[in-house]
Coordinates of C-alpha atoms and ligand atoms in Angstrom, one line a residue:
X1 CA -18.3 141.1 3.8
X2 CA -19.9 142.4 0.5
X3 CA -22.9 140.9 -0.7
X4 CA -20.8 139.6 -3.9
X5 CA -18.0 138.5 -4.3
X6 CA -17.6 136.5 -1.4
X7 CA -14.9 135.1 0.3
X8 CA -14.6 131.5 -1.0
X9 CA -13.2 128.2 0.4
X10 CA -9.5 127.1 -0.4
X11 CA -11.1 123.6 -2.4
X12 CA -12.9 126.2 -4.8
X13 CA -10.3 128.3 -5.0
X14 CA -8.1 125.1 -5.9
X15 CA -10.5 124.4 -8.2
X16 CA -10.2 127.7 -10.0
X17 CA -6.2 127.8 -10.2
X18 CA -5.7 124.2 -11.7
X19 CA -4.2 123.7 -15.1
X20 CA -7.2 124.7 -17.7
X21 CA -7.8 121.8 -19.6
X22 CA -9.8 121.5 -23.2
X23 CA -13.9 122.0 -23.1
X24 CA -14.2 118.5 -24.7
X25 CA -11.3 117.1 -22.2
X26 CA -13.0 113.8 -20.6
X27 CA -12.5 114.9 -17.1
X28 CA -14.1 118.3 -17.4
X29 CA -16.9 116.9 -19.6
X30 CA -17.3 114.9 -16.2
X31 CA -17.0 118.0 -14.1
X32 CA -19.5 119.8 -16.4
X33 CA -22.2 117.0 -16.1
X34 CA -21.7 116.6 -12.5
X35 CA -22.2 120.6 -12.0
X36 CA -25.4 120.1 -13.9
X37 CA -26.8 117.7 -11.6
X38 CA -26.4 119.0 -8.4
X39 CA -27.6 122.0 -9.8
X40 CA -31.0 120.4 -9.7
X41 CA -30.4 119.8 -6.2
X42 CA -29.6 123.1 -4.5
X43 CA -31.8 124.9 -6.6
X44 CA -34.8 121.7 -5.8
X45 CA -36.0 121.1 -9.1
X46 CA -35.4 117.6 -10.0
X47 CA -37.5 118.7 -13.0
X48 CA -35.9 121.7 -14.4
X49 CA -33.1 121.7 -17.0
X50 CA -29.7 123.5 -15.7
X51 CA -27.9 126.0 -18.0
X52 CA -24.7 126.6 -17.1
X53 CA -23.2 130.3 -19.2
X54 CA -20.4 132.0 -18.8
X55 CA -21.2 135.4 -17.6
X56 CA -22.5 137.6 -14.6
X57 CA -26.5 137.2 -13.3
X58 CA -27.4 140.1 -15.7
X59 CA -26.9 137.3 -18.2
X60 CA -28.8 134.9 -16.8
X61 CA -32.0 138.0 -16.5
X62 CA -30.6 138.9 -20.2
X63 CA -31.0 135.0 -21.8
X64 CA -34.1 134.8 -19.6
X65 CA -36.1 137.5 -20.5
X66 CA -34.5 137.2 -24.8
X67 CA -35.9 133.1 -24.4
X68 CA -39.5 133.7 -22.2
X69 CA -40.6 136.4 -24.0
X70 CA -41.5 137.6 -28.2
X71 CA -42.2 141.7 -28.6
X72 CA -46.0 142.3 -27.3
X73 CA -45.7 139.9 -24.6
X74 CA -47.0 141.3 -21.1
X75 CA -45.0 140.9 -18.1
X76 CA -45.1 141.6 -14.4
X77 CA -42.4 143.0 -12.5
X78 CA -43.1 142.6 -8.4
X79 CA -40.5 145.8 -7.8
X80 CA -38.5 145.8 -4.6
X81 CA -35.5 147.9 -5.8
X82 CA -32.5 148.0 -8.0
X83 CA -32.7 144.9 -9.2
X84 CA -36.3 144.3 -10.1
X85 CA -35.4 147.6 -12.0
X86 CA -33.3 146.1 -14.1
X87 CA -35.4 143.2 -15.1
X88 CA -37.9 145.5 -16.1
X89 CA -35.5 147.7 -18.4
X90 CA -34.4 143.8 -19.6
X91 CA -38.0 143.1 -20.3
X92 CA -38.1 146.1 -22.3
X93 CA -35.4 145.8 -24.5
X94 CA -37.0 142.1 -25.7
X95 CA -40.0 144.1 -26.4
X96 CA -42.4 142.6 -23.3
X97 CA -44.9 145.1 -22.5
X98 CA -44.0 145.6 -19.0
X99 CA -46.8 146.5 -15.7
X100 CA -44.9 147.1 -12.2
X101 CA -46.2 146.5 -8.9
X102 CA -44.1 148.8 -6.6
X103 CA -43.3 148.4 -3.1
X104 CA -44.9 151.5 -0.9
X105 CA -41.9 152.9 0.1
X106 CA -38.1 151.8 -0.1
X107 CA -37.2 149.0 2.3
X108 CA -41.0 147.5 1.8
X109 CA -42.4 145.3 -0.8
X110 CA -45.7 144.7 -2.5
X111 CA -48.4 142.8 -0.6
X112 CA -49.7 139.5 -1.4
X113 CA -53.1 141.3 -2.3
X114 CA -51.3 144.3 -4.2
X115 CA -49.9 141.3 -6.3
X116 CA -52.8 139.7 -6.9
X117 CA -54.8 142.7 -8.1
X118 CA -51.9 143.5 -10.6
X119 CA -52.6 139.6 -11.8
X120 CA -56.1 140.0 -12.2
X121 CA -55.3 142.7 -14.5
X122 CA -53.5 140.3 -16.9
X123 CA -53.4 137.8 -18.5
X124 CA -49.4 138.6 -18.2
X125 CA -46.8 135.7 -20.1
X126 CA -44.5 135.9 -16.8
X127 CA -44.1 137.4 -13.5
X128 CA -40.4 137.9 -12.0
X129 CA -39.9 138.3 -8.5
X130 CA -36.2 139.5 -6.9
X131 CA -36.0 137.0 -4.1
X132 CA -33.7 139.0 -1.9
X133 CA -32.8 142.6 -3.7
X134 CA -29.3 143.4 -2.8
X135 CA -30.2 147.1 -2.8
X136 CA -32.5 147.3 -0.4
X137 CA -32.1 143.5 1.5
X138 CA -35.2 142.9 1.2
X139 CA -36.6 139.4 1.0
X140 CA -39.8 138.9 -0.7
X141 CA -41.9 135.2 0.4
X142 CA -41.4 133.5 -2.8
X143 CA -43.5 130.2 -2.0
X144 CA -47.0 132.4 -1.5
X145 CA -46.3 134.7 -4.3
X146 CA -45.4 131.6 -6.5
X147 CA -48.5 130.2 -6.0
X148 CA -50.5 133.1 -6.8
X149 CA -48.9 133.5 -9.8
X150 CA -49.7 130.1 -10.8
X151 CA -52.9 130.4 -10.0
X152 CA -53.3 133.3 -12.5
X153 CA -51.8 131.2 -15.4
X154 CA -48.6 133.1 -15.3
X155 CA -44.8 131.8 -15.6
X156 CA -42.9 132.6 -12.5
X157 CA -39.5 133.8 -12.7
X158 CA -37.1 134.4 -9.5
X159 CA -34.1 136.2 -9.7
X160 CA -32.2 134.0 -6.9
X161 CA -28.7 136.0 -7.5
X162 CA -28.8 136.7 -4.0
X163 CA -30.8 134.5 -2.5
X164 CA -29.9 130.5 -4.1
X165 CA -27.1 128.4 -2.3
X166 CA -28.0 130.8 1.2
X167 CA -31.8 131.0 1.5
X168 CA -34.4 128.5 1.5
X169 CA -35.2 127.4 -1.9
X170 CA -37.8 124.6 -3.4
X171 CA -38.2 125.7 -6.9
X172 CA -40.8 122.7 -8.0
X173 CA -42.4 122.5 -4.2
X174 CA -43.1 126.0 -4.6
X175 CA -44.1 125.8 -8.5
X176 CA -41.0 128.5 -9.5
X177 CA -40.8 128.4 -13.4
X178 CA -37.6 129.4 -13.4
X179 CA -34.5 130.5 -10.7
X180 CA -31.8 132.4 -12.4
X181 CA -28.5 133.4 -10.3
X182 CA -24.7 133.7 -10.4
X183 CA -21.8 132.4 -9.3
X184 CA -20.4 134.8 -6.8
X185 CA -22.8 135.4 -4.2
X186 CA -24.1 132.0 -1.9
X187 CA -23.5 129.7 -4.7
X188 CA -19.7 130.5 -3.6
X189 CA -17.8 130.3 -6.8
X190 CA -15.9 133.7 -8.9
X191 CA -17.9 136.0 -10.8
X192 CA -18.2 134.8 -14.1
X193 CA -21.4 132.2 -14.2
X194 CA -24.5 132.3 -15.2
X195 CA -27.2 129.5 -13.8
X196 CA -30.0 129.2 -15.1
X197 CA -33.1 126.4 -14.3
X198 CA -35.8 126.4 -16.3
X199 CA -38.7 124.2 -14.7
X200 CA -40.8 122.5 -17.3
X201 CA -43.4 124.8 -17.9
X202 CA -40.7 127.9 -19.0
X203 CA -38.8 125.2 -21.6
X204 CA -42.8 124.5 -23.0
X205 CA -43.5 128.0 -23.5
X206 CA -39.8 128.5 -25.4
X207 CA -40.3 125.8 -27.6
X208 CA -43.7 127.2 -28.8
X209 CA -42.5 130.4 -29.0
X210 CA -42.7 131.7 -33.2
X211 CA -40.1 134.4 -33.3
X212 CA -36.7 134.3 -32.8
X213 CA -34.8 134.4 -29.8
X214 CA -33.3 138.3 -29.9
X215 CA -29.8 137.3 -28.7
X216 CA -27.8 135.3 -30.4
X217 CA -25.2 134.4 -27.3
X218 CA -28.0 133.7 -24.8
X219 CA -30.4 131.6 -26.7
X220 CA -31.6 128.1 -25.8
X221 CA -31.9 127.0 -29.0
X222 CA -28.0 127.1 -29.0
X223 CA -27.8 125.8 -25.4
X224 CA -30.0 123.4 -24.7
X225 CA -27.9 120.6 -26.8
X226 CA -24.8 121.7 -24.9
X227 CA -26.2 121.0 -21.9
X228 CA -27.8 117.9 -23.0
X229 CA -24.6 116.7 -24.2
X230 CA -22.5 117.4 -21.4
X231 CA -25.1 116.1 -18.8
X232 CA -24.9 112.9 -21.4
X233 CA -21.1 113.6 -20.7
X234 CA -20.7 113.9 -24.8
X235 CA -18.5 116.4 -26.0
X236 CA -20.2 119.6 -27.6
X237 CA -19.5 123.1 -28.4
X238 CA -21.4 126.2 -29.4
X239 CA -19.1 128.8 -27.1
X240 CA -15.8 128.1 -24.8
X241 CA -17.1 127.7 -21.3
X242 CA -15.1 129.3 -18.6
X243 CA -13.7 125.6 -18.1
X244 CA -11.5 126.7 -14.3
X245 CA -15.0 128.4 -13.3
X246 CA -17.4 125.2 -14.0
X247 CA -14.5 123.0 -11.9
X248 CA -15.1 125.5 -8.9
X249 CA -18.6 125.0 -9.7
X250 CA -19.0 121.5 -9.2
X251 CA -16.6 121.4 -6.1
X252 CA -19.3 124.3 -4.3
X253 CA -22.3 122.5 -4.8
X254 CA -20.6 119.3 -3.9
X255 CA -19.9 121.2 -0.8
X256 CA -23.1 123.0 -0.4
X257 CA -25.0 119.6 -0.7
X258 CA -22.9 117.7 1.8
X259 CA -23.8 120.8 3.9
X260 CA -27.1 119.5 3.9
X261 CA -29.5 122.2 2.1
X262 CA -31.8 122.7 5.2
X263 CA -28.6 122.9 7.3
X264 CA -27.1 125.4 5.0
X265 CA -30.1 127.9 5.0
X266 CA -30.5 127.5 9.2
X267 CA -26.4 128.6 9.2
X268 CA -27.2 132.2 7.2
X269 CA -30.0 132.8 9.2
X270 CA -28.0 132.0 11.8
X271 CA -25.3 135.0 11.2
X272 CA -28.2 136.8 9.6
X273 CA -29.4 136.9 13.2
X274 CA -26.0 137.4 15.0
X275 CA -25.6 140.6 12.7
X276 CA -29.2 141.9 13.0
X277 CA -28.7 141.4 16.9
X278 CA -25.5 143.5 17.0
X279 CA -26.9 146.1 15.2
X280 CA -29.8 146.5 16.7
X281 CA -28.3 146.9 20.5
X282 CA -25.9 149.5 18.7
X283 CA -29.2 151.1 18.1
X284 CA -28.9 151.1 14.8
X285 CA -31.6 151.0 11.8
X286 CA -32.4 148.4 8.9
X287 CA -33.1 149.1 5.6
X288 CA -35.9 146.4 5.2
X289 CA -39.4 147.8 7.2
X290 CA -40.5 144.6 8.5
X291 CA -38.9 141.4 10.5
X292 CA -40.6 139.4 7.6
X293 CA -38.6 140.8 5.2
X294 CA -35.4 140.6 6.6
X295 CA -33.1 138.7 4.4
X296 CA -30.6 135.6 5.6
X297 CA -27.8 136.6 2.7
X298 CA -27.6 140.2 3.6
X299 CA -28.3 143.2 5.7
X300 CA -28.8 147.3 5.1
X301 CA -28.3 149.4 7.4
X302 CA -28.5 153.0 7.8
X303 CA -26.0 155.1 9.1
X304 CA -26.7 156.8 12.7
X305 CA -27.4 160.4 12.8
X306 CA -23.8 162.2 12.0
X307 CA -22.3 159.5 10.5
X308 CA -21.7 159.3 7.0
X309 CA -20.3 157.2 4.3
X310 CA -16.7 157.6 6.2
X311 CA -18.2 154.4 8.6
X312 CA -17.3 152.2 5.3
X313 CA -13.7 153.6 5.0
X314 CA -12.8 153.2 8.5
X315 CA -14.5 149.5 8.5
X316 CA -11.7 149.1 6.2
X317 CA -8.9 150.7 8.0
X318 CA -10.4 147.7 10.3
X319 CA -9.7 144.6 8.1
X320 CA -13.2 144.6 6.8
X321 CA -15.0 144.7 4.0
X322 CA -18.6 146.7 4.0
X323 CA -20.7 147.6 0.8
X324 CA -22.0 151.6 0.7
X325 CA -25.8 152.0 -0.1
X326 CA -27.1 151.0 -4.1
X327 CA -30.7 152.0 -3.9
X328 CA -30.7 155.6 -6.0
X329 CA -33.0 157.1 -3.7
X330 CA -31.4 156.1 0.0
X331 CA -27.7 155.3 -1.7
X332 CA -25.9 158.0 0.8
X333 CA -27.8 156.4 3.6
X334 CA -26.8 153.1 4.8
X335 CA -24.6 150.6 3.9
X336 CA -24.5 146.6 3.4
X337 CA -23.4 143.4 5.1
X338 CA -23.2 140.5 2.9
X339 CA -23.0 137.1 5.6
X340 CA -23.1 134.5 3.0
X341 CA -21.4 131.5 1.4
X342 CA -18.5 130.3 4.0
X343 CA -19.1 132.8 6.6
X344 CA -18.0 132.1 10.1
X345 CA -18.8 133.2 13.0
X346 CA -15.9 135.0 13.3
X347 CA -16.5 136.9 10.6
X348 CA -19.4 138.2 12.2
X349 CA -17.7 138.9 15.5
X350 CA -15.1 140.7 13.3
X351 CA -17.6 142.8 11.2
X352 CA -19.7 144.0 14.1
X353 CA -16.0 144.8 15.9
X354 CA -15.2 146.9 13.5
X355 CA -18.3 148.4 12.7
X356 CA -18.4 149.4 16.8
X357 CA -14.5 150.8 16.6
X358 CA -15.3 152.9 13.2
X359 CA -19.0 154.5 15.0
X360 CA -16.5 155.2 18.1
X361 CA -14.0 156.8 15.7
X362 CA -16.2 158.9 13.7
X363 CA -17.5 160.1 17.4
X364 CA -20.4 157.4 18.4
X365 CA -19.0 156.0 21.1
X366 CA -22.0 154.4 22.6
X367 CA -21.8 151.1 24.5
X368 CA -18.5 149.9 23.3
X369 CA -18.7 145.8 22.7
X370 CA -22.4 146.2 22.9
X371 CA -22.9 145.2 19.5
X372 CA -20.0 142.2 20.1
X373 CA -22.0 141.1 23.4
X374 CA -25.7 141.1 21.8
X375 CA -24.1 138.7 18.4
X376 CA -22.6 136.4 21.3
X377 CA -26.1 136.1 22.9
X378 CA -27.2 135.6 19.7
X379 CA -25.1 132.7 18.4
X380 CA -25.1 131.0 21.9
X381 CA -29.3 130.8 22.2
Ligands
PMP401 N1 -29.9 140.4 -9.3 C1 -29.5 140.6 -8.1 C2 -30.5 140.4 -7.0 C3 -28.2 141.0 -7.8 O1 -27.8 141.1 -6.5 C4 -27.3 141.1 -8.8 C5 -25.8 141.5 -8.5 N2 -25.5 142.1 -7.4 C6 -27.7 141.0 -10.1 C7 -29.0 140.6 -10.3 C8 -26.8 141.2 -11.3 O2 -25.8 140.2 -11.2 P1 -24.3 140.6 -11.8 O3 -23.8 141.7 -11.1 O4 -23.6 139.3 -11.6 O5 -24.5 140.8 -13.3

C-alpha cells in the first residue's frame, strides 16, 4: 500500500513476463501504437501528442523541462513539497530562471490569489504544478490554476505522477499544456516509463525554440518521429524501448478505459474516503491542512503522540505495506497510504486492520476495530 509501485493486475503482469519480442516486431509496433492512443484518452487530450520513454517520472520532468525551456527562460514553480522541489532543481539545471510560490506551511498549498500575484510578476515561459505531491498528499485544483495560467500567457505543466490513471484528469478541458507521469503509480504498470503529453501549444513553443535541446536522450527532436512512426504503426528506432513494459502499458489503459474514466476516479475517492474515515475515528491526523486538498491516490498521516516510525514495521509484521514520511521537514512524522491502481476494498479493510493492531501493539489501544467499523460506514453510504 505504497504510493508507487503498486500492486498490479495479473493481465499486466502477463503482459510484462511474455517472450520479449524485437522493437520493429509487427505485433509490438501494434502494441506501441495502440498504447499511444489511449494515452490520449486517459490523460483527455485528443490533441496532445503521447511520448512514450523508457525511464522513471524524473525523466519525464528531466525531457520536459530540457525541451520547454533555453537558459534565461523564466519559470514558475507552484511548490507543495518534494516534488515541486525537484522540478525546480530540474528547471535549474536547463538554465530557466526559476520564481517559487510556496505553500504557507507543510501540508498547505498556495492560494489561487498567491498564484496569480506570482503571474503578474511575469511574463514566465511555463508554470508546473504537482498535481498530488507524494510527500505531503496534497492535491492542488488543477482546472482553476490552469486557467489562470493561461490567462497570463504562460505554458502549464502538471506533474500527474501521482495523480493521472486515479484522479480526475481533462488535460485540453482544463487547457493543461502538458501532463507528465510514470508508469508505476495509477497508470498501473512497473517502474520503468515515462509518459509524456504535450498539448499543442508546448510542441509550438519546442519547435520555435533556437538552441538546442540540453539532453541528448530526452529530446523531441529525436522522439517525435518515433512516436509518429509507431502511432503510423511503421517501424522506427532512435533507442530500445522497454518492449515487455509498453505491452503492460497498453493492456492498463485498455483496462483503465473500459473502467470508464469517471468511474475510475469515483472508485479512488471512494477508498480515499474509506481510509480517511478509518483514520480519522482512530483519532488520528492528516498531513494535508484542508478537506480540499485531500488527495484520491494517497494519504499522510501523522503518527499519534508516542508512536514512532516502529507503526510502519509492525504494519509489516501485519502483511502490509505502508510508506514512512518523505517531506525533509516532517519526514519522522507521519507515514503514507498509497490506495491506487487495482485497490480493493479489502485492501483497505486490511490496511486500516493493521494499522489498528500495530497502534494497539506499540501501546494505543484505543477503540479496537474503530477504524475497521468507520471504513465499513464509509464504503456502504
Ligand atoms: N513526481 C511525483 C509527484 C512523484 O510522486 C514521483 C515519484 N514518487 C516523481 C515525480 C518522480 O518519479 P520517479 O520516482 O518515477 O522518478
Amino acid at each position: 500500500m505504497i504510493p508507487g509501485p503498486i500492486e498490479f493486475t495479473p493481465e499486466v503482469l502477463a503482459a510484462t513476463g511474455q517472450p520479449t519480442t524485437s522493437h520493429v516486431a509487427p505485433s509490438f509496433i501494434a502494441a506501441f501504437g495502440e498504447a499511444l492512443e489511449r494515452m490520449r484518452q486517459v490523460f483527455g487530450s485528443p490533441s496532445g501528442q503521447p511520448f512514450i520513454l523508457a525511464g522513471s517520472g524524473t525523466l519525464a520532468m528531466d525531457s520536459t523541462a530540457a525541451n520547454l525551456t533555453e537558459p534565461g527562460d523564466r519559470a514558475l514553480v507552484v511548490n507543495t513539497g518534494y516534488f515541486s522541489d525537484r522540478f525546480t532543481a530540474i528547471l535549474r539545471r536547463y538554465g530557466a530562471e526559476v520564481t517559487e510560490v510556496k505553500a504557507p506551511r507543510v501540508g498547505d498549498a498556495p492560494s489561487v490569489q498567491q498564484v496569480r500575484r506570482a503571474l503578474e510578476m511575469g511574463p514566465f515561459k511555463l508554470m508546473t504544478l504537482t498535481h498530488v505531491d507524494t510527500s505531503t498528499a496534497v492535491r492542488l485544483d488543477v482546472r482553476s490554476l490552469a486557467a489562470i495560467g493561461r490567462e497570463h500567457g504562460t505554458l502549464v505543466v502538471v506533474d500527474g505522477v501521482c495523480s493521472v490513471g486515479g484522479e480526475e484528469l481533462d488535460q485540453d478541458g482544463w487547457g493543461v499544456d502538458l501532463v507528465l507521469t510514470a508508469s508505476q503509480k495509477a497508470v498501473g504498470v512497473p517502474p520503468g516509463l515515462a509518459l509524456i503529453m504535450a498539448g499543442p501549444r508546448a510542441i509550438e513553443a519546442f519547435a520555435r525554440r533556437e538552441a538546442p535541446v540540453g539532453s541528448y536522450y530526452g529530446d523531441w527532436t529525436e522522439w517525435l518521429p518515433i512516436m509518429k512512426a509507431y502511432e503510423a504503426r511503421a517501424a522506427s528506432y532512435f533507442g530500445t524501448p522497454a518492449v515487455n513494459l509498453v505491452w503492460a502499458l497498453r493492456t492498463s489503459l485498455e483496462q483503465i478505459v473500459s473502467e470508464g474514466l469517471t468511474a475510475r476516479a469515483a472508485r479512488h475517492r471512494r477508498m480515499a474516503g474509506a481510509f480517511r474515515a478509518a483514520t480519522g475515528a482512530l483519532g488520528l491526523a492528516l498531513v494535508p491542512v484542508r478537506p480540499e486538498l485531500y488527495a484520491s491516490t494517497l494519504t499522510g498521516v501523522y503518527y499519534p503522540e508516542s508512536i514512532d516510525a516502529t507503526l510502519v514495521g509492525r504494519a509489516a509484521e501485519e502483511g502490509v505495506i505502508l510508506a514512512g514520511g518523505l517531506h525533509p521537514e516532517i519526514r519522522t512524522r507521519y507515514f503514507r497510504v498509497g490506495h491506487m491502481g487495482a485497490v480493493t476494498e479489502a485492501d483497505i479493510y486490511a490496511t486500516v486492520g493493521a494499522i489498528e493492531k500495530a497502534l494497539a501493539r506499540g501501546g494505543r489501544p484505543g477503540d479496537s476495530g474503530a477504524g475497521l467499523a468507520a471504513a465499513a460506514r464509509s464504503l456502504q453510504g
